[in-house]
Amino acid sequence: MKIADRIGHITGGGSDGWEIYYRTSAMIEAGERVLTLTIGEHDIRTDPSILEAMHRSAMAGNTGYAFGAGKQTLRAAIADRVEARTGVATSWRNVVVTPGGQAALFATHMALCDAGDTALHCDPYYATYPGTIRATGAHAVAVPTHSRDSFLPQEAEISARAAGAKTLLINTPNNPTGVVYDRATLEGIARAVRAHDLWLISDEVYDTQIWQGQHVSPRALPGMADRTIAVGSMSKSHAMTGSRLGWVVAPEEVAEAINTLATNTTYGVPAYIQDAALFALNQGAEFEERIAAPFRRRREIAMRVLEGSNAIRVIPSSGAMYVMLDIRATGMSGNEFANALLEAERIAVMPGESFGAAAAGHVRVALTIADELFEEAMVRLAGFAERQLP
Ligand code: PMP
């Protein structure tokens, strides 16, 4: 008896890229003080008012099976929100509620890719992307982006790999780089996608975390609504990571296919979680701004402290809960830098290499600890980097 090859295929047999995180957890368990800037999760918990709504719903009896694509009220609220933000007519029929954005990414690739198909994603990427694609039986092919272009995807790089591919997965605001794709970049992506007849899967789970410019959903570009599947989530916008509620917004036939898959995999999302999400969405933009505000402040701190450094170039980040630092001037790889920083300063950051070859020589800093501690971490990180200069 043996485990299916599919599982080994998910990681490609290599490391999962989270060694620093595991090392840090072991240090903390052993009682050491480590400033941890690794994982993309808020340092606050879900707001009590949302938990109360969840409790009320559960106590009212909403604890049975919740088959299907989600409650129509929630699907309609998500559709209205998307329509208001993008100007694209969106019906509740276009929306499928999923157990988080991650499940939405998996379901979308399952619905669009057959085994053996090629599915493109940008590099650097959110750590699960290649594994999510491989789990469907498709081949994950990376489209490199470049530090010199602020990691914005270039039309030519996509086109060079697009022949015969089925899908392209993009992410704006971006994890790990913090970069928000501008309209011209998205228009280039849209041209490549149309020229090669691809589906575009647009991961927009950080769409409420914009520090500069504005979020443009590619679904809003001319001719793109019919071929774009946008993925959203309550995790980052409402600090609801543990509640597992996300969604896809897709053409109706794709939404139906994803619903068919859900009937045979997840059975949908618990009704009391859906009710809590609806409550949370109804709290409006000010609530979301309050959840995002700490990351906005800490990004400012990082920019201020690292400005003028000879050892570090900050990738111009304008969204999401991360900043990406180019540390190639030190002559170190991202892995070497992150491990040495942890050793010398007890500060944990993620090596760029954990997010793909294109981010080699970079490290990702999560903006996820209290402002004073974050400032201390940046000052010490900057000093450490200066000392590594050849
Ligand atoms: N996409 C990106 C870019 C992410 O960073 C994450 C979580 N870190 C997810 C999707 C998945 O989030 P969730 O499943 O909690 O919605």
PDB file of C-alpha atoms in Angstrom, residues 33 35-37 41-44 294-295 297-298 301 366-378:
ATOM      1  CA  ARG A  33      12.467  36.487  22.730  1.00  0.00           C
ATOM      2  CA  LEU A  35      10.683  39.517  16.982  1.00  0.00           C
ATOM      3  CA  THR A  36       8.621  37.530  14.497  1.00  0.00           C
ATOM      4  CA  LEU A  37       7.898  39.089  11.124  1.00  0.00           C
ATOM      5  CA  GLU A  41      -1.635  37.392  10.093  1.00  0.00           C
ATOM      6  CA  HIS A  42      -2.936  40.346  12.128  1.00  0.00           C
ATOM      7  CA  ASP A  43      -1.706  40.891  15.677  1.00  0.00           C
ATOM      8  CA  ILE A  44      -5.328  41.593  16.643  1.00  0.00           C
ATOM      9  CA  PRO A 294      -1.756  49.231  11.721  1.00  0.00           C
ATOM     10  CA  PHE A 295      -0.163  47.910   8.521  1.00  0.00           C
ATOM     11  CA  ARG A 297       1.538  52.820   9.976  1.00  0.00           C
ATOM     12  CA  ARG A 298       4.176  50.084  10.069  1.00  0.00           C
ATOM     13  CA  ILE A 301       7.942  53.087   9.848  1.00  0.00           C
ATOM     14  CA  ALA A 366       5.473  41.022   7.650  1.00  0.00           C
ATOM     15  CA  LEU A 367       4.060  44.196   9.258  1.00  0.00           C
ATOM     16  CA  THR A 368       2.501  42.171  12.025  1.00  0.00           C
ATOM     17  CA  ILE A 369       3.895  43.234  15.415  1.00  0.00           C
ATOM     18  CA  ALA A 370       3.158  46.274  17.585  1.00  0.00           C
ATOM     19  CA  ASP A 371       4.533  49.578  16.232  1.00  0.00           C
ATOM     20  CA  GLU A 372       7.272  50.093  18.875  1.00  0.00           C
ATOM     21  CA  LEU A 373       8.544  46.524  18.510  1.00  0.00           C
ATOM     22  CA  PHE A 374       8.318  46.805  14.746  1.00  0.00           C
ATOM     23  CA  GLU A 375      10.420  49.972  14.795  1.00  0.00           C
ATOM     24  CA  GLU A 376      12.979  48.281  17.052  1.00  0.00           C
ATOM     25  CA  ALA A 377      13.111  45.336  14.614  1.00  0.00           C
ATOM     26  CA  MET A 378      13.641  47.647  11.611  1.00  0.00           C
TER      27      MET A 378
END
